[in-house]
XYZ file of C-alpha atoms in Angstrom:
686
model
C 0.032 0.060 0.079
C 1.242 3.590 -0.701
C 2.345 5.461 2.424
C 1.431 8.684 0.664
C -1.485 9.220 -1.858
C -2.424 12.237 -3.687
C -5.594 11.911 -5.770
C -6.523 14.604 -8.005
C -5.565 17.566 -5.902
C -6.666 21.086 -6.387
C -5.618 23.845 -4.274
C -6.795 27.599 -4.574
C -5.618 30.574 -2.657
C -8.296 33.733 -1.934
C -6.792 37.056 -2.404
C -8.491 40.554 -2.583
C -11.529 38.659 -4.266
C -9.630 36.561 -6.471
C -9.322 32.853 -6.452
C -5.814 31.673 -7.528
C -5.520 27.999 -8.591
C -2.114 27.205 -7.815
C -2.413 23.478 -8.028
C -4.718 21.458 -10.467
C -5.654 17.923 -10.749
C -2.522 16.691 -9.172
C -1.665 12.976 -8.401
C 0.957 11.309 -6.866
C 1.971 8.077 -4.920
C 4.872 7.460 -2.552
C 5.646 4.022 -1.463
C 7.455 3.132 2.073
C 11.028 3.896 2.109
C 10.965 5.416 -1.594
C 12.402 8.751 -2.548
C 10.551 10.690 -4.847
C 11.489 13.679 -6.557
C 9.493 16.826 -7.512
C 10.950 19.380 -9.876
C 9.828 22.302 -11.737
C 10.261 25.976 -11.990
C 9.405 28.481 -9.394
C 5.558 29.055 -8.923
C 4.848 25.689 -10.641
C 3.101 24.465 -7.195
C 5.692 22.189 -5.598
C 5.833 23.748 -2.254
C 2.212 24.066 -1.969
C 1.624 20.624 -2.666
C 3.966 20.155 0.174
C 1.883 22.619 2.380
C -1.165 20.640 1.203
C 0.268 17.454 2.711
C 1.151 19.082 5.999
C -2.387 20.758 5.791
C -0.836 23.853 6.325
C -2.113 26.078 3.704
C -2.960 29.251 5.827
C -6.004 31.043 5.882
C -6.357 32.294 2.483
C -5.486 28.356 1.115
C -7.977 25.510 0.807
C -8.430 22.115 -1.145
C -10.768 22.733 -3.827
C -11.027 18.904 -4.789
C -9.240 15.521 -4.656
C -7.767 14.393 -1.456
C -4.336 13.569 0.439
C -4.158 9.997 2.420
C -1.343 9.383 4.441
C -0.948 5.706 5.909
C -4.607 4.947 4.934
C -6.128 8.222 6.697
C -7.511 11.101 4.946
C -5.584 14.062 6.152
C -8.440 16.601 5.523
C -10.682 14.406 7.745
C -8.653 14.761 10.855
C -9.203 16.917 13.528
C -6.464 19.944 14.537
C -5.487 17.577 17.515
C -4.946 14.517 15.295
C -2.880 16.643 12.684
C -0.482 17.826 15.366
C 0.083 14.238 16.261
C 1.111 13.489 12.860
C 3.120 16.501 12.129
C 6.906 16.470 13.620
C 6.315 12.472 14.523
C 5.061 10.814 11.172
C 5.528 13.369 8.628
C 8.516 15.834 9.038
C 9.540 18.893 6.449
C 12.750 20.374 6.024
C 12.735 23.947 4.739
C 14.835 25.717 2.303
C 16.063 28.311 4.823
C 17.257 26.206 7.905
C 17.157 29.443 10.192
C 13.399 29.783 9.340
C 13.334 26.775 11.598
C 15.382 27.554 14.388
C 14.783 29.312 17.188
C 17.639 31.776 17.656
C 17.121 32.130 21.362
C 17.288 28.489 22.301
C 20.400 26.299 22.365
C 20.457 23.523 19.698
C 20.156 20.556 22.340
C 16.730 22.174 23.854
C 15.216 22.475 19.934
C 16.389 18.717 19.586
C 14.675 17.571 22.781
C 11.488 19.247 22.137
C 10.809 16.974 19.265
C 10.452 13.880 21.559
C 9.504 15.402 24.502
C 6.288 17.038 22.790
C 5.473 14.015 20.536
C 6.200 11.194 22.896
C 6.421 12.511 26.191
C 10.232 11.559 26.815
C 11.916 12.768 29.689
C 14.483 15.523 29.260
C 17.414 13.388 29.909
C 16.115 10.605 27.541
C 15.594 13.450 24.708
C 18.870 14.936 25.197
C 20.637 11.464 24.618
C 18.595 10.959 21.486
C 19.831 14.343 20.491
C 23.460 13.702 20.885
C 22.977 10.432 18.882
C 20.898 11.804 16.237
C 23.928 14.662 15.720
C 26.268 11.539 15.427
C 23.965 10.225 12.690
C 24.070 13.364 10.781
C 27.935 13.614 11.105
C 28.167 16.758 13.192
C 31.724 17.005 14.866
C 31.840 17.448 18.742
C 28.189 16.552 19.227
C 28.637 18.003 22.953
C 29.862 21.498 21.766
C 26.941 21.738 19.616
C 24.298 20.875 21.935
C 25.316 23.501 23.731
C 25.596 26.213 20.869
C 23.018 28.499 19.606
C 22.119 28.538 15.719
C 23.921 31.341 14.674
C 27.255 29.946 16.245
C 27.035 27.310 13.539
C 27.647 27.165 9.794
C 24.707 27.252 7.054
C 25.655 23.297 6.231
C 25.816 22.786 10.365
C 22.557 24.424 10.371
C 20.995 22.438 8.065
C 22.131 19.217 9.233
C 20.511 20.433 12.659
C 17.308 20.879 10.976
C 17.257 17.273 9.275
C 18.473 15.960 12.423
C 15.305 17.569 14.242
C 12.956 16.543 11.434
C 14.149 12.644 12.178
C 14.181 12.953 15.960
C 10.706 11.056 16.032
C 11.830 8.714 13.030
C 9.193 9.860 10.715
C 7.792 7.684 8.095
C 7.865 10.497 5.574
C 10.382 13.452 5.170
C 9.751 16.166 2.902
C 12.550 18.220 1.738
C 11.878 21.607 -0.072
C 15.035 22.832 -1.562
C 17.288 21.809 1.324
C 20.601 22.552 -0.236
C 19.845 25.645 -2.443
C 21.835 27.823 0.055
C 24.819 25.627 0.313
C 27.969 25.260 -1.366
C 28.666 22.460 -3.698
C 30.534 20.463 -0.974
C 28.012 20.836 1.684
C 25.711 19.975 -0.839
C 27.475 16.656 -1.452
C 27.692 15.687 2.235
C 24.033 16.153 2.637
C 23.260 14.334 -0.189
C 25.463 11.406 1.266
C 23.715 12.001 4.745
C 20.185 11.504 3.239
C 21.294 8.393 1.594
C 22.483 6.975 4.575
C 19.732 7.938 6.701
C 17.143 6.610 4.220
C 19.342 3.239 4.694
C 19.336 3.208 8.177
C 15.615 4.367 9.110
C 13.919 3.538 5.796
C 12.594 6.672 5.873
C 10.337 7.662 2.731
C 11.394 11.083 1.015
C 9.609 13.864 -0.984
C 12.659 15.843 -2.580
C 11.432 19.193 -3.745
C 13.930 20.756 -6.186
C 14.933 22.523 -9.221
C 18.395 20.687 -9.529
C 18.129 17.808 -11.714
C 21.458 16.497 -10.681
C 20.543 16.214 -7.228
C 17.128 14.197 -8.224
C 19.579 11.740 -10.077
C 21.565 11.503 -6.997
C 18.830 11.243 -4.415
C 15.921 9.924 -5.759
C 13.682 6.724 -7.105
C 11.110 8.276 -9.175
C 10.269 11.866 -9.991
C 7.497 14.099 -11.023
C 7.705 17.045 -13.352
C 5.338 20.033 -12.655
C 4.411 22.850 -14.716
C 1.910 25.371 -13.916
C 0.269 23.704 -11.074
C -0.090 20.251 -12.643
C 2.140 17.049 -12.946
C 3.583 16.976 -16.967
C 5.537 13.784 -16.658
C 6.206 11.166 -13.935
C 8.082 7.970 -13.957
C 11.281 6.174 -12.680
C 14.635 8.734 -12.511
C 16.095 6.322 -15.170
C 13.024 6.490 -17.542
C 12.757 10.063 -17.603
C 16.423 11.097 -17.470
C 16.975 8.992 -20.641
C 13.790 8.913 -22.431
C 11.757 12.310 -21.493
C 8.353 12.051 -23.348
C 6.988 15.744 -22.394
C 8.540 18.730 -24.363
C 8.818 20.696 -21.075
C 11.093 18.159 -19.191
C 13.336 18.168 -22.243
C 13.329 22.085 -22.087
C 14.578 21.892 -18.631
C 17.490 19.549 -19.365
C 18.586 21.451 -22.356
C 18.665 24.666 -20.094
C 21.354 22.781 -17.897
C 25.030 23.624 -18.680
C 26.624 19.907 -18.530
C 29.970 19.732 -16.551
C 31.017 17.105 -18.737
C 30.782 18.882 -21.673
C 33.368 20.839 -23.852
C 32.715 24.639 -23.705
C 32.613 25.054 -27.242
C 30.460 22.124 -28.132
C 27.059 23.020 -26.417
C 24.912 25.830 -26.345
C 22.637 26.442 -23.501
C 18.908 26.615 -24.800
C 16.560 28.557 -22.630
C 12.948 27.800 -23.027
C 11.343 30.830 -24.454
C 8.679 33.012 -22.860
C 7.574 32.696 -19.448
C 5.263 30.537 -17.661
C 1.675 31.761 -17.194
C -0.067 33.259 -14.201
C -1.981 30.721 -12.523
C -5.395 32.794 -13.251
C -4.069 33.363 -17.066
C -3.481 29.540 -17.791
C -4.130 28.576 -21.750
C -6.891 26.282 -22.924
C -5.532 22.893 -23.410
C -1.863 22.315 -22.884
C -0.537 24.763 -20.238
C 2.981 24.623 -21.789
C 1.381 25.251 -25.299
C 2.493 28.994 -25.457
C 5.948 27.742 -25.174
C 6.437 24.322 -26.752
C 8.133 24.127 -30.012
C 6.056 21.174 -31.012
C 2.649 22.592 -30.225
C 0.015 22.000 -32.869
C -2.700 24.844 -32.603
C -6.522 23.596 -32.418
C -5.199 20.079 -31.489
C -3.180 20.865 -28.191
C -5.509 23.675 -27.316
C -8.784 22.031 -27.696
C -9.127 20.373 -24.647
C -7.886 19.681 -21.317
C -4.738 17.193 -21.522
C -4.949 14.162 -19.569
C -1.561 12.180 -18.202
C -1.181 9.691 -20.832
C 0.729 6.141 -20.468
C 3.929 6.095 -22.064
C 5.101 2.676 -20.479
C 4.044 2.445 -17.133
C 5.048 3.982 -14.437
C 6.093 6.377 -17.068
C 3.607 8.907 -17.972
C 3.189 12.432 -19.896
C 0.708 14.922 -20.093
C 1.286 15.570 -23.896
C -0.834 14.231 -26.510
C 1.984 14.386 -29.297
C 4.570 12.219 -27.281
C 4.697 9.378 -29.638
C 4.843 11.721 -32.656
C 7.887 13.770 -31.618
C 11.479 13.010 -32.512
C 13.248 13.455 -29.420
C 16.636 12.992 -30.473
C 16.364 16.257 -32.912
C 18.309 19.246 -31.782
C 16.654 22.809 -31.835
C 17.979 25.571 -34.181
C 18.502 27.687 -30.766
C 21.455 25.408 -29.643
C 23.750 26.452 -32.546
C 27.129 27.807 -31.092
C 28.164 31.287 -31.661
C 31.444 32.133 -32.214
C 33.693 33.659 -29.054
C 35.731 36.676 -29.673
C 39.608 36.316 -28.689
C 40.779 38.307 -25.604
C 42.723 41.314 -26.080
C 45.553 43.249 -24.029
C 45.823 43.055 -20.264
C 43.376 45.892 -18.801
C 43.178 44.886 -15.225
C 46.163 43.996 -12.835
C 45.924 42.795 -9.530
C 49.243 42.562 -7.261
C 50.062 41.123 -3.837
C 46.467 42.198 -3.220
C 45.351 42.069 0.590
C 41.969 42.915 2.484
C 41.840 42.628 6.147
C 39.042 43.626 8.592
C 39.234 44.174 12.116
C 36.105 42.981 14.048
C 34.627 43.075 17.705
C 33.459 46.084 19.924
C 33.009 46.157 23.514
C 29.746 46.785 25.278
C 30.590 50.340 26.225
C 32.770 51.252 23.489
C 34.939 50.381 20.533
C 37.773 48.016 21.497
C 40.279 45.956 19.448
C 39.219 42.857 17.991
C 40.197 39.995 15.839
C 41.699 40.505 12.307
C 39.765 38.724 9.395
C 41.824 37.855 6.556
C 39.476 38.072 3.743
C 42.214 38.255 0.639
C 45.263 37.188 0.869
C 48.282 37.981 -1.524
C 46.145 37.931 -4.732
C 48.179 38.334 -7.862
C 46.342 37.894 -11.182
C 45.615 39.939 -14.746
C 42.491 40.354 -16.755
C 42.354 40.573 -20.495
C 40.031 42.782 -22.660
C 37.029 40.851 -23.777
C 37.743 37.437 -21.770
C 35.294 35.972 -18.978
C 37.357 35.114 -15.922
C 35.193 32.872 -13.441
C 36.204 33.087 -9.702
C 34.780 29.940 -7.961
C 35.033 28.603 -4.365
C 33.021 28.167 -1.158
C 31.254 30.705 0.710
C 33.650 32.649 2.998
C 36.860 32.156 0.227
C 36.793 36.129 -0.481
C 35.174 36.099 -4.007
C 32.528 38.614 -2.836
C 35.309 40.670 -0.880
C 37.562 40.521 -4.166
C 34.435 42.087 -6.422
C 33.764 44.926 -3.788
C 37.567 45.984 -3.871
C 37.226 46.021 -7.775
C 34.225 48.330 -7.871
C 35.462 50.242 -5.259
C 32.712 49.138 -2.489
C 35.726 48.714 -0.334
C 39.437 49.691 -0.298
C 42.278 47.570 -0.071
C 44.604 46.908 2.962
C 47.587 46.803 0.632
C 48.480 45.648 -2.751
C 47.542 47.214 -6.113
C 44.651 47.172 -8.367
C 45.642 48.736 -11.644
C 43.308 49.759 -14.475
C 45.111 50.666 -17.424
C 48.366 51.031 -15.273
C 46.616 53.540 -12.797
C 46.382 52.598 -9.259
C 42.560 52.430 -7.814
C 42.826 50.334 -4.634
C 43.209 53.034 -2.226
C 39.888 54.768 -3.964
C 36.163 54.323 -2.436
C 33.784 54.258 -5.414
C 32.495 57.827 -4.387
C 35.905 59.167 -4.748
C 36.900 57.326 -8.043
C 36.905 59.519 -11.087
C 33.642 59.189 -13.073
C 35.286 57.423 -15.944
C 36.892 54.575 -13.443
C 33.621 53.905 -12.222
C 32.088 53.824 -15.496
C 34.603 51.521 -16.524
C 34.078 49.003 -13.411
C 30.462 47.890 -13.122
C 28.692 45.239 -11.159
C 25.906 42.997 -11.337
C 24.593 41.675 -7.736
C 23.367 38.509 -6.979
C 19.598 39.560 -5.772
C 18.529 42.253 -8.291
C 15.557 43.181 -6.227
C 17.717 44.500 -3.428
C 19.633 47.125 -6.359
C 15.836 48.467 -7.985
C 14.486 51.316 -6.431
C 10.848 49.709 -5.894
C 9.247 53.252 -6.369
C 10.830 54.078 -9.682
C 9.972 52.674 -13.079
C 12.479 50.345 -14.752
C 12.999 52.854 -17.562
C 13.716 55.949 -15.178
C 16.181 53.727 -13.054
C 18.399 52.770 -16.573
C 17.998 56.550 -17.917
C 19.443 57.637 -14.581
C 22.350 55.476 -15.062
C 23.189 57.051 -18.396
C 22.580 60.574 -16.899
C 25.279 59.718 -14.193
C 27.699 58.577 -16.560
C 26.939 61.497 -19.096
C 25.869 59.178 -22.065
C 23.831 60.760 -24.742
C 23.673 64.092 -25.639
C 20.103 65.142 -24.732
C 17.380 63.698 -22.774
C 15.948 62.447 -26.142
C 19.156 60.734 -26.717
C 18.930 59.038 -23.509
C 15.174 57.853 -23.560
C 16.545 56.162 -26.935
C 19.307 54.538 -25.542
C 17.013 53.250 -22.738
C 14.629 51.424 -25.384
C 17.890 50.195 -27.002
C 18.982 48.723 -23.700
C 15.965 47.031 -23.097
C 16.036 45.511 -26.423
C 19.355 44.558 -25.755
C 18.410 42.489 -22.765
C 15.474 41.444 -24.570
C 12.686 42.700 -22.714
C 9.626 44.462 -24.094
C 10.032 48.411 -24.503
C 6.818 48.668 -22.746
C 8.687 47.699 -19.660
C 10.138 50.914 -19.186
C 6.903 51.995 -17.359
C 6.665 49.199 -15.066
C 7.605 49.062 -11.332
C 10.168 46.596 -9.947
C 7.331 44.543 -8.301
C 5.667 43.885 -11.449
C 8.709 42.072 -13.119
C 9.769 38.220 -12.456
C 13.041 37.594 -10.864
C 14.830 36.930 -14.413
C 13.233 39.887 -15.454
C 14.767 41.839 -12.707
C 18.178 40.476 -13.420
C 17.951 41.480 -16.930
C 17.089 45.414 -15.741
C 20.444 44.951 -13.471
C 22.183 43.792 -16.428
C 21.167 47.098 -18.708
C 21.771 49.418 -15.941
C 25.531 47.793 -15.906
C 26.041 47.988 -19.350
C 24.438 51.672 -19.509
C 27.837 52.997 -18.539
C 29.638 51.495 -21.254
C 31.498 49.731 -18.806
C 34.642 48.043 -20.337
C 34.462 45.666 -17.395
C 31.492 43.936 -15.455
C 31.968 42.191 -12.285
C 29.020 39.742 -11.822
C 28.280 38.377 -8.306
C 26.514 34.987 -8.783
C 23.881 36.666 -10.777
C 21.840 33.974 -11.885
C 22.151 31.968 -8.523
C 18.855 32.589 -7.593
C 17.012 32.110 -10.844
C 15.326 28.969 -12.252
C 17.589 26.807 -14.722
C 15.558 28.133 -17.906
C 15.878 31.555 -16.855
C 19.524 31.244 -15.906
C 19.915 29.765 -19.146
C 18.276 33.029 -21.105
C 20.404 35.274 -18.659
C 23.598 33.456 -18.973
C 23.147 33.507 -23.047
C 22.258 37.131 -22.907
C 25.667 38.309 -21.004
C 27.562 36.135 -23.501
C 25.762 37.993 -26.366
C 26.171 41.133 -24.918
C 29.781 40.566 -24.186
C 30.507 39.440 -28.023
C 28.447 42.604 -29.296
C 30.109 45.357 -26.837
C 33.771 43.521 -26.248
C 33.160 44.078 -22.542
C 35.544 42.090 -20.157
C 33.154 39.704 -17.676
C 34.310 38.958 -14.128
C 31.855 35.910 -13.178
C 31.903 35.122 -9.520
C 29.736 31.585 -9.055
C 29.971 28.391 -6.839
C 28.291 26.680 -9.835
C 30.961 24.835 -11.750
C 29.052 23.440 -14.837
C 28.179 27.023 -15.716
C 31.284 28.412 -15.188
C 32.701 25.739 -17.502
C 30.531 26.814 -19.997
C 31.027 30.537 -19.822
C 34.448 31.167 -18.944
C 37.594 31.524 -20.745
C 39.812 31.425 -17.580
C 39.117 29.923 -14.028
C 40.668 31.226 -10.599
C 39.893 28.977 -7.573
C 39.884 30.643 -4.348
C 40.072 29.338 -0.792
C 40.147 31.054 2.371
C 41.078 34.262 0.859
C 44.054 32.564 -1.309
C 44.311 31.581 -5.060
C 45.031 27.884 -5.256
C 44.421 27.377 -9.017
C 44.085 29.593 -12.134
C 44.275 28.839 -15.690
C 42.340 28.136 -18.772
C 38.803 26.719 -18.269
C 39.668 23.491 -20.378
C 43.104 22.933 -18.059
C 41.590 23.698 -14.625
C 38.653 21.108 -15.578
C 41.297 18.498 -16.459
C 44.127 16.971 -14.505
C 46.382 18.141 -12.901
C 44.294 19.518 -10.046
C 44.572 21.244 -6.830
C 43.227 18.930 -4.298
C 40.372 21.632 -3.576
C 39.517 21.932 -7.316
C 39.465 18.200 -7.400
C 36.895 17.905 -4.466
C 34.750 20.623 -5.894
C 34.548 18.635 -9.517
C 33.596 15.668 -7.701
C 30.860 17.357 -5.658
C 29.069 18.510 -8.485
C 25.706 17.025 -8.943
C 25.309 15.766 -12.744
C 22.109 15.278 -14.189
C 23.606 13.477 -17.337
C 22.893 9.814 -16.805
C 25.925 9.086 -19.148
C 28.451 10.821 -17.034
C 30.869 8.975 -14.603
C 32.476 10.773 -11.621
C 34.587 10.240 -8.874
C 33.188 11.395 -5.389
C 35.541 13.007 -2.900
C 33.638 14.394 0.176
C 35.607 17.233 1.966
C 35.406 16.850 5.867
C 34.948 19.281 8.149
C 34.115 23.229 7.554
C 36.260 25.979 6.133
C 38.174 27.600 8.780
C 37.775 30.943 9.942
C 39.163 33.536 8.208
C 39.926 35.237 11.697
C 42.278 32.147 12.619
C 43.388 30.728 9.414
C 45.801 27.674 9.814
C 49.495 28.038 8.970
C 51.290 26.643 5.834
C 48.609 25.895 3.171
C 45.219 26.848 3.867
C 43.755 23.788 2.864
C 45.570 21.395 4.511
C 43.076 20.597 7.425
C 40.468 19.084 4.924
C 42.840 18.082 1.995
C 42.164 14.290 1.237
C 45.807 14.204 -0.292
C 47.935 15.581 2.521
C 49.121 12.064 3.239
C 51.293 12.353 -0.270
C 53.277 15.047 1.148
C 56.295 14.091 3.139
C 56.870 15.571 6.863
C 54.882 18.869 8.253
C 55.343 20.799 5.076
C 51.471 21.253 4.479
C 50.940 22.295 8.132
C 54.122 24.842 8.118
C 55.015 26.246 4.611
C 52.907 28.206 2.253
C 52.904 26.095 -1.329
C 54.591 27.780 -4.014
C 52.763 28.209 -7.275
C 53.577 25.509 -9.616
C 53.347 26.464 -13.076
C 52.022 24.219 -15.990
C 51.531 24.578 -19.741
C 49.182 27.830 -21.159
C 49.117 29.671 -17.806
C 47.863 27.218 -15.757
C 48.775 27.468 -12.195
C 48.299 25.255 -9.210
C 49.468 26.675 -5.050
C 50.391 22.835 -3.959
C 53.071 21.053 -2.088
C 52.450 18.152 -4.207
C 54.898 16.560 -6.034
C 54.651 17.600 -9.618
C 54.592 13.939 -10.507
C 51.777 13.380 -8.635
C 49.803 16.385 -10.032
C 50.365 15.269 -13.535
C 49.433 11.752 -12.682
C 45.753 12.660 -11.460
C 42.885 10.816 -13.114
C 40.070 12.830 -14.403
C 37.161 13.326 -12.053
C 34.391 13.522 -14.806
C 34.101 10.625 -17.503
C 33.447 11.536 -21.282
C 29.792 12.807 -21.801
C 26.846 10.805 -23.186
C 24.991 12.042 -26.115
C 22.183 13.388 -24.038
C 18.954 14.510 -25.089
């Protein structure tokens, strides 16, 4: 019997006299011990389904049709008291942001112990003992210290493990995970995935894993369900759907993902055209019809499309699934030539940035020194894309702020066309320097004025940098920039709140290019976007770079996207450059051990790609008290191959290989050159 059975579920939300149909005619089953993936773009209804299972839709939400049965019980028929007994004990949920589930004023031990004390009536002593054992199960170091800690004293990865431990404290039958690794680094994400696999084997817990990351679904799930516009459009085993997808939307998601195993010059990202419809404006017939390359008018929109069997349990909500040539490549996938790089325009020499932290209760006092950037030396050429990668806390964003003048350097030099700018904050920099060095931020909503129209915000940038001879020229240039970022000209009159996340990021890109920037620093510009929107924005950046000759410094933790986009890659760890070189060289042996571990941790959606797995132990050390010697030695899986205590006592030299490839490591050159590839050759894919 299914543990969870959702039958023809429809959920609506009432707002300002308008009924919003969030989920329609949705069905899903999960067997005991099974892991089910739920994937789709933002707004497709994934989280609403999870809240419907928990019967936690709030005062505005209600189930309008269908039912949810858990362990043969109709959840909608249960009393509030019975539901409280199920939530947390038989069904537990892990949310995307761990601090939303943790009380900042309670110690971790008290929060974990609260679960069995509430649901099972255990004593505090027994509950704390179980909490300590569960911390060991989720591989947290020094459980006694963590039991006494407050949530803010732990890293993001540790907080997420605490939330998972809390969800498992009463050994639930079903664990719902709503984007549990989105905010985590790839190495921490790999550890969480391995943890979930181990806990599932140990406890036999069934899982509903909600994610937009298809690589994670491949790593963690048995079956998956693809959602679009509030309904299921394809379902089946992971192997069936990944190798023989039979819905155009599923294929669109796969084609929008950069594949780490593919060569940079062999594949182009193919964004899904258009946008998902608003819930109250869904089209007749197939919801995906307006964006589908295979749509047939008066057939696909003639009636509601049911789920059709492909090869049970594989099913698709597409009436043409057996007519489409699924192996055909779309014209949009053609490779565009990349312009060669020019002369060096930006030079960074021995750059350091230190922060002094801490202040006393009764006034300032000397604090600890945070060494955010340490002795950075590299160059950037005209028209190239330099990608900077590494875990959170490695100093990537600090470097970006130094380049654009949001911070000033402690020592070292930043030379733009030979002129030093490292000591000048942005307000003191000449207008031409500010115009040359622009930035695209991770969250576009934080950089747009909610009360000013999109067009006015772009025009204001043109005014500040004295672009255009008149107001009419600047208005025309504003419309040209909207054309360049592929937004309708009518959007000039819209406010930011009327735009989607991807559209807001396009406005941020247009504003960054409005100054005629020669160098654009993009700090995680697509990490918060869906894969299809991410592909569109990435293609936009490369197209604009090709047209304008702009240099792009692209900061990201997405190594697959970096490989697709970058000419050169710089890997940072704890404020240091540990590897730098052409993208092809950095993604092939020899590797710095840290780069090797990063590559091994990337979840791969390609079923034909092989991968060696290296999970780093521990967390990145504090920049306040960095370890002596090699900054990576406390987590390095190859340290035993270096004789003596060299790694612990001496900062490694840069070993230089061909084509400008350099690795900061004590490993013998022969060991480095003898490393095996992390990623196997790609399959042909879909």
